[in-house]
Amino acid sequence: MSTTPRRLVLLGATGSIGTQSLEVLTRYPDIARVSGLAVGGSRPELVTEQVLAHRPEHLVVAAPERAEAVERAVGAACAAAHVAPPALDAGAEAVVALAGSLGDGDVVLNAVTGSVGLLPTLAALASGARLALANKESLVVGGSLVTEAARPGQILPVDSEHTAIAQALAGVRPDQVDHLVVTASGGPFRGRTRDQLAAVTPEQALAHPTWAMGRVITTNSATLVNKALEVIEACFQFDLPEDRIEVVVHPQSIVHSMVTLVDGSTIAQASPPDMRHAIGWALAHPEKLSGLARPLDFRQAQSWTFEPVDEQTFPAIGIARAAHREGGGAMAAYNAANEEAVDAFFAGHLSFLGITELIRAVLADPRRPRAERADGVDGLLHVEAWAREAAHALIAAREG
Ligand code: NDP
Ligand code: MG
């Protein structure tokens, strides 16, 4: 590894990926020095601990109304520890500015949840820094805009499936790939029928069998929307059409994904479920971090099983495939409708099955605008705003 540590900006530091990333950076300080953190602002104590442990120069609180509480907590702790507090900024534009503040040789880790990650992703790419991308929504929503802004190899996925595929593709030429096989745990409701899912509660949806993650991605794992987003993420990350990306349910979450080659061979990446593996892979690539995660222990008997997705009960993947084929920002509408649907589900305004029904209804609305390539990011944001409003109207109509 290089002798001068690179600088690193971490967006979403207090989240599930953010906290695990800081754990990896604490254990492997040679990877990079933390120069900036961005957070939503709902956890001032945790931000304070992170600032004292990593001493970033910049701190951004995305929600301006929470900045004061964070500033107070961080300021008091820094004064008590006799260290200078980081420069603090607030608001969405400050997050974008932080994302674009580094350059070639540095790293931006985007671990924000939702399509609010899109503008920071574009800013990081424009700066020339490596983008370790956990925020799959920015790739799903921004699609070709994001891939066109990236130089080859600039985006390193921090998503266990895509990290696995990238590893399986090492040394493989694009023309040697037949298709990708993305694995899915199946979520907490694997094996259930639609009738059995009618009365599912948010608490039940949050009980993921193999991964501990943030609220939105955990709900998305239960509806299989997460897998749908990952199929589209793979299309853009690996430049393949959606019909060359299969999904298979693998409840143990040990084989993180596979690549099938034209000669009939399938290459798999396997390790116990632990996101620190994907985070460390993306941050240190092409180096390997010795002792990063526990390896598989084949002295213990184990079975790995694979089964097809029940697309009747979980239609999210099929809906996303059609939206991706359509293009024109349809996936931006899909994602925005899902984000609104998840909020409504947690607020008690929408049933579990209502989440994918809402996505389908928003996409089916003939008034849905299209984002033309020439409109750039504004076109996508327009589609998104329309889809959020359409989702609200449909939720209100269902309740009324
Ligand atoms: P969390 O909800 O746990 O964390 C989100 C983080 O973003 C929090 O630090 C939050 O701050 C912060 N935040 C919220 N809004 C903004 C904003 N506008 N600008 C900057 N920061 C903001 O999410 P996860 O860590 O689970 O997921 C993050 C991303 O990684 C998602 O895209 C997810 O799909 C992806 N991912 C996650 C995996 C996992 O294991 N968790 C696995 C693979 C991918 P605050 O704490 O103040 O709310
Ligand atoms: Mg994943």
PDB file of C-alpha atoms in Angstrom, residues 144 171 221 259-260 280 377 399:
ATOM      1  CA  SER A 144     -26.068   5.918 -17.941  1.00  0.00           C
ATOM      2  CA  GLY A 171      -8.918 -12.066 -15.348  1.00  0.00           C
ATOM      3  CA  SER A 221     -34.841  -7.159   1.144  1.00  0.00           C
ATOM      4  CA  VAL A 259     -20.396 -15.411 -13.100  1.00  0.00           C
ATOM      5  CA  THR A 260     -21.163 -18.074 -15.714  1.00  0.00           C
ATOM      6  CA  GLY A 280     -12.503  -3.502   2.772  1.00  0.00           C
ATOM      7  CA  VAL A 377     -29.876  15.049 -14.117  1.00  0.00           C
ATOM      8  CA  GLU A 399     -56.789   5.362   2.736  1.00  0.00           C
TER       9      GLU A 399
END
